[in-house]
Amino acid sequence: MDRPLFSRSLGTDAARPGSFHSRPASGRVATDPQRRRTVTTSAHDIFLDGLRNAHAMEKQALSIMQPQLNRLEHYPEVSALLDRHIRETEGQIRRIDEILDGLGTSASGLKDTMLSLGGSMAAVTHSLASDEILKNSLANYAFEHFEIAAYTSLITMAEQGGGQSAIPLLQQNLDEERAMAADIEAGLPDVVRQFIRLSASDQRADV
């Protein structure tokens, strides 16, 4: 009779050192210390990259908000909100710089430049629209929620990547973004009403 293709039982094979089913004598799965070190380093690197991304994101925010503020004429509440948040954003950048410096690294000049250019281009595009204030308000509201998601993720990265000391500063940034998003949402109906009123009276309504 031909010998079966698999002549050893799973039970026998499991007892062989090095087999697929082998286990340490203690019954616990062996863990590679080198792998643990790699995971920890990787989490730290992800955190550092997240910080650099957040720094570039805030640079982009400045490049979006400043042109809007410079152009506004008929929306004083929006002007005040943008002016406040520009100053907050500058503070957020300083906090991220402080965290990066404490970790012995710095922001990415390339990322900062690329995202700032992108923000400037978006501002120029909206300035050509007849409903510029509405487009900017909607875009600003969406961008604030993007920043909220970014800082929420970054705090988790800090927890996992050995950056616990940075969490209070990141939380402060997150709280400011949440407050800005709430203020934009609360003021949006008034912005829309003002836009409609100015448009109906044949006045410039876009800014």
PDB file of C-alpha atoms in Angstrom:
ATOM      1  CA  MET A   1       0.000   0.000   0.000  1.00  0.00           C
ATOM      2  CA  ASP A   2       1.263   3.478  -0.816  1.00  0.00           C
ATOM      3  CA  ARG A   3       2.338   5.599   2.122  1.00  0.00           C
ATOM      4  CA  PRO A   4      -0.150   8.421   2.890  1.00  0.00           C
ATOM      5  CA  LEU A   5       0.924  11.849   1.718  1.00  0.00           C
ATOM      6  CA  PHE A   6       0.857  13.214   5.287  1.00  0.00           C
ATOM      7  CA  SER A   7       2.025  10.374   7.469  1.00  0.00           C
ATOM      8  CA  ARG A   8       2.443  12.311  10.733  1.00  0.00           C
ATOM      9  CA  SER A   9      -0.559  13.416  12.741  1.00  0.00           C
ATOM     10  CA  LEU A  10      -1.005  17.005  13.837  1.00  0.00           C
ATOM     11  CA  GLY A  11      -0.380  15.912  17.378  1.00  0.00           C
ATOM     12  CA  THR A  12       2.991  14.419  16.505  1.00  0.00           C
ATOM     13  CA  ASP A  13       3.956  17.360  14.325  1.00  0.00           C
ATOM     14  CA  ALA A  14       2.973  19.848  17.017  1.00  0.00           C
ATOM     15  CA  ALA A  15       5.520  18.289  19.353  1.00  0.00           C
ATOM     16  CA  ARG A  16       8.393  18.778  16.912  1.00  0.00           C
ATOM     17  CA  PRO A  17      10.538  21.852  17.658  1.00  0.00           C
ATOM     18  CA  GLY A  18      10.302  24.405  14.890  1.00  0.00           C
ATOM     19  CA  SER A  19       7.075  23.027  13.431  1.00  0.00           C
ATOM     20  CA  PHE A  20       4.157  25.309  12.563  1.00  0.00           C
ATOM     21  CA  HIS A  21       2.294  24.286  15.707  1.00  0.00           C
ATOM     22  CA  SER A  22       5.221  24.327  18.117  1.00  0.00           C
ATOM     23  CA  ARG A  23       4.871  26.278  21.390  1.00  0.00           C
ATOM     24  CA  PRO A  24       7.349  27.162  24.111  1.00  0.00           C
ATOM     25  CA  ALA A  25       7.353  24.875  27.125  1.00  0.00           C
ATOM     26  CA  SER A  26       5.507  27.513  29.153  1.00  0.00           C
ATOM     27  CA  GLY A  27       2.581  27.387  26.744  1.00  0.00           C
ATOM     28  CA  ARG A  28       2.961  31.080  25.816  1.00  0.00           C
ATOM     29  CA  VAL A  29       3.707  32.355  22.343  1.00  0.00           C
ATOM     30  CA  ALA A  30       7.321  33.454  22.065  1.00  0.00           C
ATOM     31  CA  THR A  31       7.865  37.178  21.444  1.00  0.00           C
ATOM     32  CA  ASP A  32      10.844  38.535  19.568  1.00  0.00           C
ATOM     33  CA  PRO A  33      12.423  41.381  21.623  1.00  0.00           C
ATOM     34  CA  GLN A  34      13.851  42.910  18.446  1.00  0.00           C
ATOM     35  CA  ARG A  35      10.365  43.071  16.963  1.00  0.00           C
ATOM     36  CA  ARG A  36       9.104  44.903  20.052  1.00  0.00           C
ATOM     37  CA  ARG A  37      11.842  47.500  19.648  1.00  0.00           C
ATOM     38  CA  THR A  38      10.983  47.933  15.966  1.00  0.00           C
ATOM     39  CA  VAL A  39       7.296  48.537  16.730  1.00  0.00           C
ATOM     40  CA  THR A  40       8.158  51.124  19.402  1.00  0.00           C
ATOM     41  CA  THR A  41      10.529  52.956  17.065  1.00  0.00           C
ATOM     42  CA  SER A  42       7.958  52.857  14.284  1.00  0.00           C
ATOM     43  CA  ALA A  43       5.276  54.380  16.519  1.00  0.00           C
ATOM     44  CA  HIS A  44       7.689  57.150  17.498  1.00  0.00           C
ATOM     45  CA  ASP A  45       8.530  57.850  13.869  1.00  0.00           C
ATOM     46  CA  ILE A  46       4.834  57.976  12.996  1.00  0.00           C
ATOM     47  CA  PHE A  47       4.341  60.511  15.795  1.00  0.00           C
ATOM     48  CA  LEU A  48       7.200  62.683  14.526  1.00  0.00           C
ATOM     49  CA  ASP A  49       5.823  62.585  11.000  1.00  0.00           C
ATOM     50  CA  GLY A  50       2.389  63.486  12.344  1.00  0.00           C
ATOM     51  CA  LEU A  51       3.854  66.509  14.124  1.00  0.00           C
ATOM     52  CA  ARG A  52       5.520  67.701  10.929  1.00  0.00           C
ATOM     53  CA  ASN A  53       2.258  67.225   9.045  1.00  0.00           C
ATOM     54  CA  ALA A  54       0.392  69.236  11.685  1.00  0.00           C
ATOM     55  CA  HIS A  55       2.985  72.013  11.457  1.00  0.00           C
ATOM     56  CA  ALA A  56       2.519  72.183   7.687  1.00  0.00           C
ATOM     57  CA  MET A  57      -1.262  72.028   8.119  1.00  0.00           C
ATOM     58  CA  GLU A  58      -1.199  75.108  10.355  1.00  0.00           C
ATOM     59  CA  LYS A  59       1.051  76.939   7.903  1.00  0.00           C
ATOM     60  CA  GLN A  60      -1.543  76.136   5.256  1.00  0.00           C
ATOM     61  CA  ALA A  61      -4.292  77.451   7.526  1.00  0.00           C
ATOM     62  CA  LEU A  62      -2.486  80.790   7.818  1.00  0.00           C
ATOM     63  CA  SER A  63      -2.099  81.008   4.043  1.00  0.00           C
ATOM     64  CA  ILE A  64      -5.852  80.458   3.700  1.00  0.00           C
ATOM     65  CA  MET A  65      -7.089  82.799   6.432  1.00  0.00           C
ATOM     66  CA  GLN A  66      -4.854  85.826   5.956  1.00  0.00           C
ATOM     67  CA  PRO A  67      -6.005  86.624   2.377  1.00  0.00           C
ATOM     68  CA  GLN A  68      -9.623  86.209   3.472  1.00  0.00           C
ATOM     69  CA  LEU A  69      -9.162  88.657   6.326  1.00  0.00           C
ATOM     70  CA  ASN A  70      -7.474  91.179   4.049  1.00  0.00           C
ATOM     71  CA  ARG A  71     -10.414  91.147   1.608  1.00  0.00           C
ATOM     72  CA  LEU A  72     -13.405  91.228   3.973  1.00  0.00           C
ATOM     73  CA  GLU A  73     -15.508  94.404   4.022  1.00  0.00           C
ATOM     74  CA  HIS A  74     -19.099  93.600   5.001  1.00  0.00           C
ATOM     75  CA  TYR A  75     -18.731  90.770   7.503  1.00  0.00           C
ATOM     76  CA  PRO A  76     -17.166  92.203  10.689  1.00  0.00           C
ATOM     77  CA  GLU A  77     -18.007  89.150  12.797  1.00  0.00           C
ATOM     78  CA  VAL A  78     -16.172  86.901  10.360  1.00  0.00           C
ATOM     79  CA  SER A  79     -13.238  89.326  10.324  1.00  0.00           C
ATOM     80  CA  ALA A  80     -13.026  89.220  14.112  1.00  0.00           C
ATOM     81  CA  LEU A  81     -13.207  85.428  14.104  1.00  0.00           C
ATOM     82  CA  LEU A  82     -10.456  85.098  11.508  1.00  0.00           C
ATOM     83  CA  ASP A  83      -8.257  87.623  13.287  1.00  0.00           C
ATOM     84  CA  ARG A  84      -8.592  85.696  16.545  1.00  0.00           C
ATOM     85  CA  HIS A  85      -7.901  82.346  14.949  1.00  0.00           C
ATOM     86  CA  ILE A  86      -4.892  83.601  13.004  1.00  0.00           C
ATOM     87  CA  ARG A  87      -3.327  84.523  16.338  1.00  0.00           C
ATOM     88  CA  GLU A  88      -4.361  81.165  17.780  1.00  0.00           C
ATOM     89  CA  THR A  89      -2.854  79.368  14.792  1.00  0.00           C
ATOM     90  CA  GLU A  90       0.440  81.188  15.235  1.00  0.00           C
ATOM     91  CA  GLY A  91       0.420  79.969  18.830  1.00  0.00           C
ATOM     92  CA  GLN A  92      -0.354  76.433  17.688  1.00  0.00           C
ATOM     93  CA  ILE A  93       2.665  76.502  15.392  1.00  0.00           C
ATOM     94  CA  ARG A  94       4.844  77.645  18.290  1.00  0.00           C
ATOM     95  CA  ARG A  95       3.570  74.755  20.416  1.00  0.00           C
ATOM     96  CA  ILE A  96       4.349  72.222  17.702  1.00  0.00           C
ATOM     97  CA  ASP A  97       7.817  73.757  17.284  1.00  0.00           C
ATOM     98  CA  GLU A  98       8.311  73.412  21.032  1.00  0.00           C
ATOM     99  CA  ILE A  99       7.347  69.739  20.911  1.00  0.00           C
ATOM    100  CA  LEU A 100       9.583  69.037  17.915  1.00  0.00           C
ATOM    101  CA  ASP A 101      12.495  70.861  19.519  1.00  0.00           C
ATOM    102  CA  GLY A 102      12.045  68.854  22.711  1.00  0.00           C
ATOM    103  CA  LEU A 103      12.235  65.678  20.642  1.00  0.00           C
ATOM    104  CA  GLY A 104      15.442  66.817  18.976  1.00  0.00           C
ATOM    105  CA  THR A 105      13.997  67.430  15.534  1.00  0.00           C
ATOM    106  CA  SER A 106      12.282  70.138  13.492  1.00  0.00           C
ATOM    107  CA  ALA A 107       9.485  70.802  11.032  1.00  0.00           C
ATOM    108  CA  SER A 108       9.704  69.904   7.356  1.00  0.00           C
ATOM    109  CA  GLY A 109      10.388  73.019   5.308  1.00  0.00           C
ATOM    110  CA  LEU A 110       9.273  71.240   2.158  1.00  0.00           C
ATOM    111  CA  LYS A 111       5.915  70.212   3.620  1.00  0.00           C
ATOM    112  CA  ASP A 112       5.376  73.698   5.036  1.00  0.00           C
ATOM    113  CA  THR A 113       6.066  75.307   1.670  1.00  0.00           C
ATOM    114  CA  MET A 114       3.970  72.901  -0.380  1.00  0.00           C
ATOM    115  CA  LEU A 115       0.883  73.144   1.831  1.00  0.00           C
ATOM    116  CA  SER A 116       1.208  76.920   2.155  1.00  0.00           C
ATOM    117  CA  LEU A 117       1.243  77.208  -1.620  1.00  0.00           C
ATOM    118  CA  GLY A 118      -1.816  74.983  -1.797  1.00  0.00           C
ATOM    119  CA  GLY A 119      -3.624  77.194   0.697  1.00  0.00           C
ATOM    120  CA  SER A 120      -2.724  80.329  -1.226  1.00  0.00           C
ATOM    121  CA  MET A 121      -4.019  78.813  -4.448  1.00  0.00           C
ATOM    122  CA  ALA A 122      -7.312  77.902  -2.767  1.00  0.00           C
ATOM    123  CA  ALA A 123      -7.669  81.467  -1.499  1.00  0.00           C
ATOM    124  CA  VAL A 124      -7.068  82.858  -4.987  1.00  0.00           C
ATOM    125  CA  THR A 125      -9.600  80.456  -6.505  1.00  0.00           C
ATOM    126  CA  HIS A 126     -12.318  81.463  -4.037  1.00  0.00           C
ATOM    127  CA  SER A 127     -11.589  85.159  -4.575  1.00  0.00           C
ATOM    128  CA  LEU A 128     -12.826  84.783  -8.152  1.00  0.00           C
ATOM    129  CA  ALA A 129     -16.258  83.567  -7.058  1.00  0.00           C
ATOM    130  CA  SER A 130     -19.275  85.852  -6.751  1.00  0.00           C
ATOM    131  CA  ASP A 131     -20.191  84.080  -3.496  1.00  0.00           C
ATOM    132  CA  GLU A 132     -16.667  84.137  -2.075  1.00  0.00           C
ATOM    133  CA  ILE A 133     -17.792  84.614   1.532  1.00  0.00           C
ATOM    134  CA  LEU A 134     -20.015  81.542   1.366  1.00  0.00           C
ATOM    135  CA  LYS A 135     -17.367  79.364  -0.242  1.00  0.00           C
ATOM    136  CA  ASN A 136     -14.798  80.513   2.302  1.00  0.00           C
ATOM    137  CA  SER A 137     -17.154  79.933   5.226  1.00  0.00           C
ATOM    138  CA  LEU A 138     -17.958  76.396   4.119  1.00  0.00           C
ATOM    139  CA  ALA A 139     -14.312  75.631   3.366  1.00  0.00           C
ATOM    140  CA  ASN A 140     -13.174  77.047   6.713  1.00  0.00           C
ATOM    141  CA  TYR A 141     -15.737  74.947   8.557  1.00  0.00           C
ATOM    142  CA  ALA A 142     -14.592  71.821   6.735  1.00  0.00           C
ATOM    143  CA  PHE A 143     -10.924  72.648   7.332  1.00  0.00           C
ATOM    144  CA  GLU A 144     -11.514  73.080  11.061  1.00  0.00           C
ATOM    145  CA  HIS A 145     -12.974  69.587  11.213  1.00  0.00           C
ATOM    146  CA  PHE A 146      -9.980  68.271   9.283  1.00  0.00           C
ATOM    147  CA  GLU A 147      -7.742  69.854  11.921  1.00  0.00           C
ATOM    148  CA  ILE A 148      -9.868  68.385  14.713  1.00  0.00           C
ATOM    149  CA  ALA A 149      -9.392  64.931  13.194  1.00  0.00           C
ATOM    150  CA  ALA A 150      -5.662  65.574  12.746  1.00  0.00           C
ATOM    151  CA  TYR A 151      -5.099  66.545  16.388  1.00  0.00           C
ATOM    152  CA  THR A 152      -7.292  63.731  17.681  1.00  0.00           C
ATOM    153  CA  SER A 153      -5.137  61.291  15.708  1.00  0.00           C
ATOM    154  CA  LEU A 154      -1.933  63.036  16.766  1.00  0.00           C
ATOM    155  CA  ILE A 155      -2.782  62.692  20.450  1.00  0.00           C
ATOM    156  CA  THR A 156      -3.246  58.951  19.935  1.00  0.00           C
ATOM    157  CA  MET A 157       0.109  58.841  18.120  1.00  0.00           C
ATOM    158  CA  ALA A 158       1.686  60.615  21.091  1.00  0.00           C
ATOM    159  CA  GLU A 159       0.218  58.044  23.477  1.00  0.00           C
ATOM    160  CA  GLN A 160       1.551  55.170  21.386  1.00  0.00           C
ATOM    161  CA  GLY A 161       4.863  56.734  20.362  1.00  0.00           C
ATOM    162  CA  GLY A 162       6.316  57.877  23.659  1.00  0.00           C
ATOM    163  CA  GLY A 163       5.172  61.476  23.360  1.00  0.00           C
ATOM    164  CA  GLN A 164       2.954  61.679  26.436  1.00  0.00           C
ATOM    165  CA  SER A 165       4.554  64.939  27.565  1.00  0.00           C
ATOM    166  CA  ALA A 166       3.346  66.594  24.344  1.00  0.00           C
ATOM    167  CA  ILE A 167      -0.311  65.740  24.905  1.00  0.00           C
ATOM    168  CA  PRO A 168      -1.264  68.863  26.946  1.00  0.00           C
ATOM    169  CA  LEU A 169       0.029  71.161  24.188  1.00  0.00           C
ATOM    170  CA  LEU A 170      -1.691  69.126  21.489  1.00  0.00           C
ATOM    171  CA  GLN A 171      -4.901  69.116  23.516  1.00  0.00           C
ATOM    172  CA  GLN A 172      -4.743  72.905  23.709  1.00  0.00           C
ATOM    173  CA  ASN A 173      -4.503  73.074  19.915  1.00  0.00           C
ATOM    174  CA  LEU A 174      -7.390  70.633  19.590  1.00  0.00           C
ATOM    175  CA  ASP A 175      -9.573  72.656  21.963  1.00  0.00           C
ATOM    176  CA  GLU A 176      -8.958  75.817  19.928  1.00  0.00           C
ATOM    177  CA  GLU A 177      -9.891  74.066  16.694  1.00  0.00           C
ATOM    178  CA  ARG A 178     -13.096  72.744  18.241  1.00  0.00           C
ATOM    179  CA  ALA A 179     -13.977  76.225  19.479  1.00  0.00           C
ATOM    180  CA  MET A 180     -13.327  77.735  16.050  1.00  0.00           C
ATOM    181  CA  ALA A 181     -15.470  75.105  14.328  1.00  0.00           C
ATOM    182  CA  ALA A 182     -18.302  75.766  16.778  1.00  0.00           C
ATOM    183  CA  ASP A 183     -18.050  79.535  16.242  1.00  0.00           C
ATOM    184  CA  ILE A 184     -18.116  79.175  12.454  1.00  0.00           C
ATOM    185  CA  GLU A 185     -21.169  76.935  12.692  1.00  0.00           C
ATOM    186  CA  ALA A 186     -22.952  79.324  15.042  1.00  0.00           C
ATOM    187  CA  GLY A 187     -22.270  82.314  12.792  1.00  0.00           C
ATOM    188  CA  LEU A 188     -22.988  80.678   9.451  1.00  0.00           C
ATOM    189  CA  PRO A 189     -26.740  81.503   9.349  1.00  0.00           C
ATOM    190  CA  ASP A 190     -25.976  85.202   9.908  1.00  0.00           C
ATOM    191  CA  VAL A 191     -23.369  85.137   7.140  1.00  0.00           C
ATOM    192  CA  VAL A 192     -25.874  83.628   4.720  1.00  0.00           C
ATOM    193  CA  ARG A 193     -28.566  86.145   5.676  1.00  0.00           C
ATOM    194  CA  GLN A 194     -26.134  89.041   5.241  1.00  0.00           C
ATOM    195  CA  PHE A 195     -25.062  87.714   1.847  1.00  0.00           C
ATOM    196  CA  ILE A 196     -28.692  87.468   0.695  1.00  0.00           C
ATOM    197  CA  ARG A 197     -29.528  90.945   2.016  1.00  0.00           C
ATOM    198  CA  LEU A 198     -26.562  92.588   0.293  1.00  0.00           C
ATOM    199  CA  SER A 199     -27.208  90.718  -2.949  1.00  0.00           C
ATOM    200  CA  ALA A 200     -30.878  91.738  -2.962  1.00  0.00           C
ATOM    201  CA  SER A 201     -29.976  95.409  -2.438  1.00  0.00           C
ATOM    202  CA  ASP A 202     -27.541  95.379  -5.352  1.00  0.00           C
ATOM    203  CA  GLN A 203     -24.505  95.795  -3.090  1.00  0.00           C
ATOM    204  CA  ARG A 204     -21.273  93.875  -3.178  1.00  0.00           C
ATOM    205  CA  ALA A 205     -21.936  90.751  -1.151  1.00  0.00           C
ATOM    206  CA  ASP A 206     -18.968  88.487  -1.835  1.00  0.00           C
ATOM    207  CA  VAL A 207     -16.647  90.021   0.770  1.00  0.00           C
TER     208      VAL A 207
END
